[in-house]
Amino acid sequence: MNLGIYLPIAGNSVNIFLLLGLGGAVGFLSGLFGVGGGFILTPLLIMIGIPPTIAAASDSNQIVAASASGTFAHARGGTVDFKMGIFLLIGGMVGGTCGVKLVQFLRAMGEANFVITITYIVMLAGIGSYMFYDSLSSMRGERSADSKEEKISERPSLYARFAGALPWKMEFERSKITLSALMPLFFGVLVGVLAAIMGVGGGFIMVPVMVYLLRMPMHVVVGTSLFQILFTCMNVTVMQAWMNHTVDFVLALILLIGSVIGAQIGAGVSRKLKADQLKILMSIIVLAVMVKMLAGLLITPAILVSLKGGH
Amino acid sequence: MKRLIIFTLICVTIIAAAETNIARGGSEVILEPDNISIGFFYSGRKAHLRTETPPGYDVVVKVAGPDEGLRLKKKGKVGGFLWMNVGEIGFENVPNLYMIGSSRGLADMLVGDFFEREQIGYDAINFHSTAETEEEEEFLFGEFVKLKEKEGLYSIDERSVHHRIIGDGNQEITAEFDLPAKAPLGKYQVMVYGIKNGDGTLLGTGEIQIAQSSPVAFISSLAYRRGLLYGCLAVVIAVVAGLFTGMIFGMGKGKAH
């Protein structure tokens, strides 16, 4: 029985159940953690023979479906902070545009690939390790002791004092926090720049930023991140299809059938898990991606050339 | 006079028809299929070749696509231990698909410069590159061939052509080629060479065409000619699919907060 499906833009045939399975697994992660999943799916698609540019662009298209499905599921559960999401989105759009310019500048300077890759690995290692340590400590009950000490000292950190001194304070009801509107805008720009440099949606950077720097509750973080990713990936899909003709809709359609179902299951599981459990799982995935990237840099490749056009 | 003109026209038509079926070198090359249509469930095709040659020939079959130019990223060590992209190399005049089949090892057939002239064997491909030295060119071309072999677009199989003597003393030649799903659209030249007493000759040629079927061609055409519309449609369908699934899953859970 022929299980291969021909992808008109990729110009290749791939087993349909393999694509459904990949889409389902990544959709599950998307619904669970509020990440787009592009940083995992794009390399997997390249591994099964999809040209890199088409893998990245078609992945964005399927993330639109998964994040729409996930956002809808979270919105029904009341765990999307739309107000915060819009501020982050505006910052992300500005940051993404600046990031593209920065990449052009780095390329002109030479050694850009080296700088970008090392930045990526260091960031993943830092974020992953901190999240892992933090959630592990919290699960062991150390955190409650720390919190008590903090209350006793009643001396907020330098970061908290700085954040408190910023103007244009605003209440974000859904997240139950009050902070300056400049903060989500600033972090949106920062993540947008990093996402453009790394060539990914940025969900796996945005989630830790929301948790640790914006101090949003974990369950609101997941839904809000998905809301932001939805609009970012809609923009990327249209631009890639228009400018580069690299969106394979047949590929995206099969992936999205798997991913929308996976995203719903992920969102359901996300509501049942505790915040620390979610964080520790997320940190393991971030660290696994970091190890995979590091191994890719250290192990001698089987073929010492690759087609131009990938990441 | 009228009859003479009609007779001449009939003769010309018959000769022209024969030209299309009987190859340049004389032997008729039958390819099955010679016209491949790509539908949504296409995952590559096996092409069968059959022809007849005079006895005593070793046979080499070459299937080659049009020449193309492409740019590749070179990988090298940075800082002594990190494998990264360290530059680019361009290759010109390399076939987009290149398959060689033969009835015995190419190195065992002593044919002077015949293989070089007919570009039989990877070493005989007449390409140009942007490499700075000959050593670099040779090494990177080897890596390029490995990449193409991995994609199924290049191959050399020295035992894939079979021959047997048939009734009239001629030999029947048969061969099979796996055309991968990744083979670019277009026409592929099939050349059948005979090698005898250290001398090579072209025995026949054929052609295989790969084209997209109407529904696949429609999607390709929309993507390349109306990219903005295609992108917007892709987004709308993705959002609708996502929301629809969200609603289906949400229905079983009752009303949300």
XYZ file of C-alpha atoms in Angstrom:
568
model
C 0.000 0.000 0.000
C 1.381 3.408 -0.981
C 1.398 5.654 2.084
C 3.454 8.422 0.493
C 1.912 11.809 -0.188
C 3.406 14.141 -2.774
C 4.144 17.674 -1.599
C 3.904 20.005 -4.628
C 6.140 22.834 -3.396
C 8.649 20.686 -1.511
C 8.778 18.461 -4.619
C 9.085 15.310 -2.551
C 6.964 12.468 -1.225
C 6.709 11.655 2.498
C 4.829 8.986 4.462
C 1.485 10.525 5.460
C 1.370 8.848 8.894
C 4.856 10.110 9.695
C 3.672 13.674 9.014
C 0.474 13.173 11.030
C 2.519 11.788 13.937
C 5.042 14.652 13.829
C 2.216 17.204 13.684
C 0.421 15.513 16.590
C 3.523 15.422 18.804
C 4.416 19.060 18.146
C 0.779 20.179 18.567
C 0.733 18.433 21.934
C 3.821 20.389 23.061
C 2.249 23.569 21.717
C -0.946 23.147 23.729
C 0.987 22.024 26.801
C 3.623 24.733 27.011
C 2.381 27.571 24.817
C 5.244 27.265 22.367
C 4.856 27.145 18.599
C 7.065 24.088 18.311
C 8.929 25.381 15.258
C 12.265 24.964 16.991
C 11.589 21.201 17.138
C 9.495 20.531 14.028
C 11.587 22.410 11.455
C 14.754 20.326 12.086
C 12.650 17.138 12.062
C 11.115 18.043 8.684
C 14.580 18.741 7.271
C 15.695 15.336 8.551
C 12.921 13.586 6.573
C 13.898 15.290 3.330
C 11.972 18.586 3.180
C 14.117 21.476 1.873
C 15.004 23.786 4.827
C 13.295 26.958 3.556
C 10.080 25.057 2.789
C 10.205 23.245 6.145
C 10.469 26.538 8.065
C 7.739 28.351 6.083
C 5.249 25.452 6.024
C 5.871 24.924 9.717
C 4.732 28.514 10.347
C 1.515 27.737 8.459
C 0.744 24.680 10.572
C 1.605 26.622 13.762
C -1.180 29.064 12.777
C -3.667 26.184 13.027
C -2.202 24.688 16.208
C -1.980 28.040 17.986
C -5.500 29.038 16.828
C -6.765 25.756 18.234
C -4.714 26.156 21.441
C -5.654 29.826 21.895
C -9.335 28.928 21.484
C -9.038 26.138 24.062
C -7.237 28.420 26.524
C -9.616 31.334 25.874
C -12.565 29.089 26.782
C -10.763 28.276 29.997
C -10.160 31.970 30.676
C -6.379 31.617 30.559
C -5.497 34.137 27.833
C -4.442 37.653 28.852
C -5.387 39.410 25.598
C -4.287 42.823 26.869
C -0.798 41.588 27.735
C -0.691 39.583 24.492
C -1.358 42.675 22.373
C 1.454 44.641 24.046
C 3.867 41.729 23.565
C 2.727 41.358 19.971
C 3.362 45.031 19.148
C 6.823 44.774 20.738
C 7.477 41.487 18.932
C 6.630 42.965 15.518
C 8.972 45.932 16.090
C 11.691 43.649 17.482
C 11.348 41.180 14.608
C 11.864 43.945 12.041
C 14.909 45.273 13.963
C 16.217 41.701 14.315
C 16.138 41.124 10.553
C 18.220 44.300 10.090
C 20.613 43.169 12.821
C 21.112 39.814 11.071
C 21.948 41.648 7.830
C 24.491 43.748 9.744
C 26.058 40.696 11.443
C 26.313 38.877 8.098
C 28.070 41.882 6.569
C 30.548 41.787 9.489
C 31.307 38.067 8.844
C 31.322 35.345 11.531
C 27.565 35.902 11.955
C 26.796 32.183 11.975
C 29.258 31.567 14.767
C 27.878 34.401 16.907
C 24.250 33.413 16.303
C 24.760 29.721 17.030
C 26.751 30.301 20.202
C 24.166 32.865 21.398
C 21.429 30.312 20.749
C 23.166 27.554 22.698
C 24.129 29.807 25.621
C 20.566 31.162 25.840
C 18.979 27.725 25.711
C 21.416 26.412 28.305
C 20.826 29.405 30.597
C 17.030 29.422 30.324
C 16.730 25.627 30.520
C 19.048 25.242 33.510
C 17.431 28.097 35.451
C 13.906 26.818 34.820
C 14.934 23.295 35.741
C 16.643 24.380 38.970
C 13.853 26.767 39.916
C 11.015 24.300 39.413
C 12.949 21.467 41.067
C 13.623 23.641 44.110
C 9.998 24.674 44.214
C 8.790 21.068 43.960
C 11.073 20.129 46.875
C 9.516 22.886 48.970
C 12.625 25.047 49.114
C 10.828 27.857 47.474
C 8.300 28.305 50.214
C 11.145 28.781 52.692
C 12.764 31.345 50.382
C 9.489 33.211 50.020
C 9.140 33.422 53.774
C 12.667 34.804 54.043
C 11.893 37.342 51.351
C 8.794 38.432 53.234
C 10.760 38.765 56.440
C 13.444 40.894 54.855
C 10.713 42.938 53.044
C 13.379 44.216 50.692
C 12.367 43.883 47.023
C 15.060 42.991 44.481
C 16.756 45.620 42.331
C 14.762 44.375 39.309
C 11.475 44.698 41.250
C 12.365 48.216 42.374
C 13.300 49.208 38.815
C 10.074 47.715 37.426
C 8.079 49.508 40.124
C 9.618 52.867 39.235
C 8.599 52.735 35.543
C 5.761 55.026 34.340
C 2.456 54.103 32.551
C 1.360 51.521 35.100
C -1.501 49.391 33.977
C -3.559 46.612 35.501
C -3.592 43.278 33.682
C -6.700 41.755 35.240
C -6.376 38.287 33.765
C -2.781 37.909 35.024
C -3.668 39.659 38.282
C -0.608 41.927 38.031
C -0.008 45.664 37.737
C 3.017 46.828 35.838
C 4.230 49.456 33.414
C 3.062 48.974 29.813
C 6.679 49.606 28.841
C 7.694 46.228 30.234
C 5.720 43.920 27.910
C 6.592 46.261 25.028
C 10.309 46.089 25.886
C 10.366 42.324 26.370
C 8.300 41.897 23.210
C 10.967 43.818 21.288
C 13.749 41.787 22.933
C 12.146 38.429 22.104
C 11.313 39.669 18.589
C 14.974 40.543 17.993
C 16.163 37.179 19.329
C 13.513 35.286 17.367
C 14.537 37.007 14.135
C 18.216 36.262 14.775
C 17.524 32.628 15.563
C 14.938 32.177 12.804
C 12.238 30.792 15.104
C 8.858 31.990 16.463
C 10.265 32.745 19.891
C 7.677 30.951 22.076
C 10.314 29.081 24.031
C 12.007 32.384 24.945
C 8.735 34.255 25.502
C 7.408 31.702 28.013
C 10.341 32.075 30.466
C 10.229 35.884 29.995
C 6.543 35.924 30.968
C 7.115 33.643 33.957
C 10.295 35.138 35.395
C 10.379 38.752 34.231
C 6.717 39.692 33.874
C 5.765 37.426 36.822
C 2.642 36.131 35.102
C 0.911 32.975 36.434
C 2.026 29.896 34.435
C -1.433 28.905 33.191
C -2.100 32.391 31.796
C 1.375 32.379 30.250
C 0.624 29.359 28.044
C -2.587 30.772 26.550
C -1.166 34.288 26.132
C 1.967 32.989 24.444
C -0.157 30.998 21.983
C -2.246 34.104 21.230
C 0.910 36.057 20.408
C 2.400 33.196 18.333
C -0.838 32.932 16.309
C -0.467 36.460 14.927
C 3.298 36.252 14.464
C 2.991 33.062 12.399
C 0.078 34.410 10.327
C 2.333 37.280 9.287
C 5.281 34.951 8.551
C 3.140 32.547 6.492
C 1.717 35.263 4.244
C 5.119 36.930 3.773
C 6.891 33.639 2.999
C 4.183 32.561 0.527
C 4.179 35.948 -1.164
C 7.893 36.764 -1.256
C 9.641 33.385 -1.342
C 6.962 30.866 -2.514
C 8.101 28.470 0.186
C 4.810 27.502 1.849
C 3.768 23.941 0.957
C 0.108 23.941 1.833
C -0.304 20.170 1.407
C 2.514 19.618 3.905
C 1.069 22.198 6.305
C -2.439 20.724 5.968
C -1.327 17.220 6.974
C 0.805 18.566 9.818
C -2.042 20.731 11.050
C -4.534 17.854 11.096
C -2.182 16.149 13.543
C -1.238 19.303 15.412
C -4.715 20.742 16.069
C -5.715 17.463 17.712
C -2.400 17.321 19.585
C -2.825 20.944 20.716
C -6.237 20.207 22.238
C -4.905 17.218 24.126
C -1.887 19.297 25.234
C -4.106 22.149 26.462
C -6.198 19.631 28.436
C -3.117 18.079 30.038
C -1.717 21.576 30.714
C -4.755 22.411 32.872
C -4.285 19.234 34.915
C -0.565 19.701 35.613
C 0.867 21.936 38.324
C 2.863 25.000 37.272
C 6.138 23.522 38.504
C 5.534 20.279 36.653
C 4.915 22.253 33.449
C 8.063 24.317 33.970
C 10.273 21.320 34.630
C 8.988 19.534 31.510
C 9.543 22.678 29.440
C 13.071 23.052 30.827
C 13.895 19.442 29.881
C 12.774 20.077 26.292
C 14.775 23.316 26.085
C 17.866 21.537 27.437
C 17.349 18.606 25.035
C 17.244 21.013 22.063
C 20.412 22.672 23.373
C 22.215 19.297 23.676
C 21.092 18.316 20.167
C 22.408 21.592 18.742
C 25.683 21.256 20.615
C 26.104 17.663 19.397
C 25.462 18.886 15.844
C 28.357 21.299 16.239
C 30.779 18.835 17.813
C 30.174 15.647 15.802
C 31.779 15.499 12.358
C 28.958 15.674 9.736
C 28.607 12.734 7.330
C 28.510 15.146 4.366
C 30.517 18.359 4.438
C 28.262 20.379 2.127
C 24.581 21.263 2.295
C 22.176 22.961 -0.059
C 22.052 26.706 0.425
C 18.775 28.062 1.810
C 18.563 26.400 5.220
C 19.023 27.843 8.687
C 2.341 14.475 -60.328
C -0.340 14.625 -57.648
C 0.202 10.915 -56.852
C 3.949 11.491 -56.651
C 3.481 14.312 -54.099
C 1.109 12.174 -51.993
C 3.538 9.222 -52.132
C 6.447 11.478 -51.108
C 4.422 12.926 -48.178
C 3.493 9.420 -46.979
C 7.158 8.349 -47.155
C 8.280 11.460 -45.201
C 5.601 10.822 -42.539
C 6.632 7.168 -42.154
C 10.317 8.112 -41.874
C 9.552 10.858 -39.325
C 7.473 8.421 -37.250
C 10.273 5.876 -37.355
C 12.764 8.576 -36.234
C 10.809 9.161 -33.053
C 10.740 5.490 -32.093
C 14.069 4.278 -33.385
C 16.895 5.902 -31.594
C 19.845 7.820 -32.988
C 22.142 4.823 -32.724
C 19.657 2.521 -34.412
C 18.210 0.369 -31.606
C 14.680 1.032 -30.454
C 14.662 1.903 -26.749
C 11.395 1.052 -25.010
C 10.802 2.862 -21.737
C 7.918 1.936 -19.487
C 6.621 4.414 -18.457
C 8.086 7.150 -20.625
C 5.612 9.743 -19.371
C 5.185 10.013 -15.619
C 2.341 12.035 -14.135
C 2.729 13.198 -10.535
C -0.461 12.950 -8.483
C -0.951 13.446 -4.729
C -0.013 9.832 -3.984
C 3.108 9.779 -6.142
C 6.173 8.522 -4.314
C 8.603 7.966 -7.158
C 8.475 5.418 -9.982
C 10.492 2.514 -11.200
C 11.240 2.927 -14.925
C 11.884 -0.178 -17.023
C 14.089 -0.102 -20.104
C 14.166 -2.701 -22.879
C 16.123 -2.703 -26.103
C 17.950 -5.053 -28.472
C 21.598 -4.848 -29.475
C 23.858 -6.913 -31.687
C 25.634 -9.704 -29.789
C 28.872 -9.311 -27.818
C 28.328 -5.845 -26.382
C 28.706 -4.800 -22.771
C 26.045 -2.199 -22.139
C 26.028 1.066 -20.213
C 22.792 3.017 -19.709
C 22.855 6.671 -18.672
C 19.764 8.575 -17.461
C 20.522 12.288 -17.101
C 18.507 15.423 -16.516
C 19.358 18.895 -17.776
C 22.452 20.628 -16.389
C 21.935 23.093 -13.566
C 23.948 25.476 -11.433
C 23.668 25.471 -7.663
C 25.276 26.897 -4.564
C 26.214 24.847 -1.537
C 27.306 25.712 1.976
C 30.683 24.329 3.007
C 31.103 22.969 6.519
C 34.350 23.338 8.376
C 35.793 23.602 11.859
C 35.595 26.933 13.658
C 37.810 27.470 16.698
C 39.273 24.015 16.136
C 36.274 22.011 17.373
C 32.918 23.416 16.184
C 31.519 22.220 12.825
C 29.775 25.141 11.164
C 29.066 26.626 7.734
C 32.295 28.326 6.756
C 31.612 29.479 3.208
C 29.935 28.687 -0.088
C 30.819 26.896 -3.281
C 29.056 27.098 -6.620
C 28.831 24.260 -9.159
C 27.840 24.850 -12.789
C 26.884 22.304 -15.471
C 25.998 19.494 -13.104
C 23.038 17.301 -14.151
C 20.025 17.562 -11.844
C 19.637 13.780 -12.059
C 22.360 11.336 -13.054
C 22.021 7.559 -13.057
C 24.393 5.070 -14.595
C 23.658 1.389 -14.955
C 25.968 -1.132 -16.587
C 26.265 -4.838 -17.301
C 29.682 -4.978 -15.587
C 32.165 -2.735 -13.782
C 32.950 0.496 -15.664
C 36.626 0.221 -14.741
C 36.761 -3.215 -16.428
C 35.730 -1.793 -19.804
C 38.805 -0.372 -21.516
C 37.410 2.316 -23.792
C 40.052 5.082 -24.124
C 38.416 8.486 -23.620
C 34.913 7.340 -24.620
C 33.503 7.570 -21.066
C 34.995 11.033 -20.668
C 33.461 12.244 -23.943
C 30.043 10.816 -23.069
C 30.292 11.899 -19.388
C 29.926 8.384 -18.031
C 30.984 8.118 -14.377
C 31.184 10.870 -11.752
C 34.787 11.693 -12.709
C 33.676 12.370 -16.284
C 31.010 14.984 -15.453
C 32.184 18.161 -17.121
C 31.355 20.730 -14.434
C 32.771 24.081 -13.341
C 33.096 25.297 -9.786
C 34.086 28.339 -7.789
C 36.618 26.346 -5.715
C 39.964 28.048 -5.217
C 42.164 24.984 -5.717
C 41.895 21.701 -7.619
C 42.156 19.720 -4.371
C 39.265 21.666 -2.848
C 37.198 21.216 -6.014
C 37.806 17.471 -6.095
C 36.984 17.061 -2.395
C 33.835 19.209 -2.429
C 32.545 17.609 -5.637
C 32.863 14.245 -3.879
C 30.784 15.619 -0.991
C 28.252 17.029 -3.488
C 27.907 13.564 -5.065
C 27.332 12.043 -1.600
C 24.562 14.604 -1.014
C 22.903 13.797 -4.356
C 23.217 10.044 -3.744
C 21.532 10.496 -0.362
C 18.632 12.221 -2.134
C 18.430 9.360 -4.648
C 19.209 11.697 -7.556
C 22.649 10.298 -8.392
C 23.586 6.640 -8.598
C 25.988 4.261 -10.281
C 24.947 0.606 -10.283
C 27.370 -1.620 -12.147
C 25.159 -4.718 -12.095
C 21.749 -3.289 -12.955
C 21.799 -3.911 -16.734
C 20.956 -7.476 -17.782
C 21.322 -9.100 -21.206
C 20.317 -12.392 -22.764
C 20.620 -13.823 -26.252
C 17.312 -13.995 -28.116
C 16.199 -15.912 -31.202
C 17.800 -13.849 -33.983
C 21.241 -13.871 -32.304
C 20.802 -10.359 -30.946
C 20.811 -9.723 -27.221
C 17.878 -8.318 -25.290
C 18.883 -5.625 -22.806
C 16.776 -4.869 -19.738
C 17.359 -2.430 -16.894
C 15.413 -0.729 -14.125
C 15.833 2.739 -12.629
C 14.296 4.068 -9.446
C 13.246 7.623 -10.200
C 12.808 9.240 -6.765
C 9.859 11.472 -5.874
C 12.419 14.248 -5.546
C 13.377 14.062 -9.257
C 12.728 17.545 -10.688
C 10.008 17.980 -13.292
C 11.169 17.857 -16.889
C 12.658 15.628 -19.555
C 15.380 13.067 -18.925
C 17.616 11.702 -21.657
C 18.203 7.965 -21.643
C 21.320 6.860 -23.550
C 22.219 3.234 -24.263
C 25.900 2.642 -25.044
C 27.521 -0.545 -26.273
C 31.125 -1.402 -25.421
C 32.966 -3.985 -27.501
C 36.673 -4.690 -28.013
C 37.662 -1.575 -26.083
C 35.510 0.663 -28.255
C 32.285 2.431 -27.318
C 29.284 3.366 -29.434
C 25.886 4.925 -28.884
C 23.293 2.237 -29.607
C 20.092 4.104 -28.874
C 18.403 6.900 -26.992
C 15.057 7.504 -25.341
C 13.341 10.085 -23.205
C 11.356 10.071 -19.972
C 9.161 13.004 -19.060
C 7.990 13.814 -15.536
C 5.097 16.268 -15.200
C 2.543 17.183 -12.544
C -1.084 16.082 -12.858
C -3.757 18.808 -12.998
C -4.612 19.138 -9.250
C -0.944 19.177 -8.200
C -0.085 21.596 -11.013
C -2.967 23.878 -9.896
C -1.540 24.196 -6.371
C 1.990 24.817 -7.701
C 0.736 27.412 -10.129
C -1.256 29.207 -7.405
C 1.772 29.206 -5.069
C 4.177 30.573 -7.665
C 1.914 32.908 -9.645
C -0.421 34.233 -6.946
C 1.694 33.969 -3.819
C -0.209 36.570 -1.773
C -3.599 34.951 -2.439
C -2.108 31.507 -1.769
C -0.589 32.705 1.533
C -3.863 34.326 2.679
C -5.838 31.178 1.762
C -3.323 29.021 3.652
C -3.729 31.211 6.756
C -7.538 31.312 6.568
C -7.780 27.535 6.152
C -5.337 26.995 9.035
C -7.275 29.347 11.365
C -10.626 27.778 10.425
C -9.209 24.260 10.912
C -7.754 25.273 14.292
C -10.966 26.926 15.512
C -13.150 24.113 14.170
C -11.101 21.512 16.037
C -11.163 23.729 19.123
C -14.973 23.853 18.944
C -15.290 20.100 18.401
C -13.070 19.393 21.416
C -14.748 22.127 23.453
C -18.262 20.738 22.874
C -17.668 17.676 25.025
C -16.415 19.781 27.915
C -19.483 21.936 28.475
C -19.467 25.686 28.795
C -16.206 27.294 29.767
C -15.650 29.900 32.462
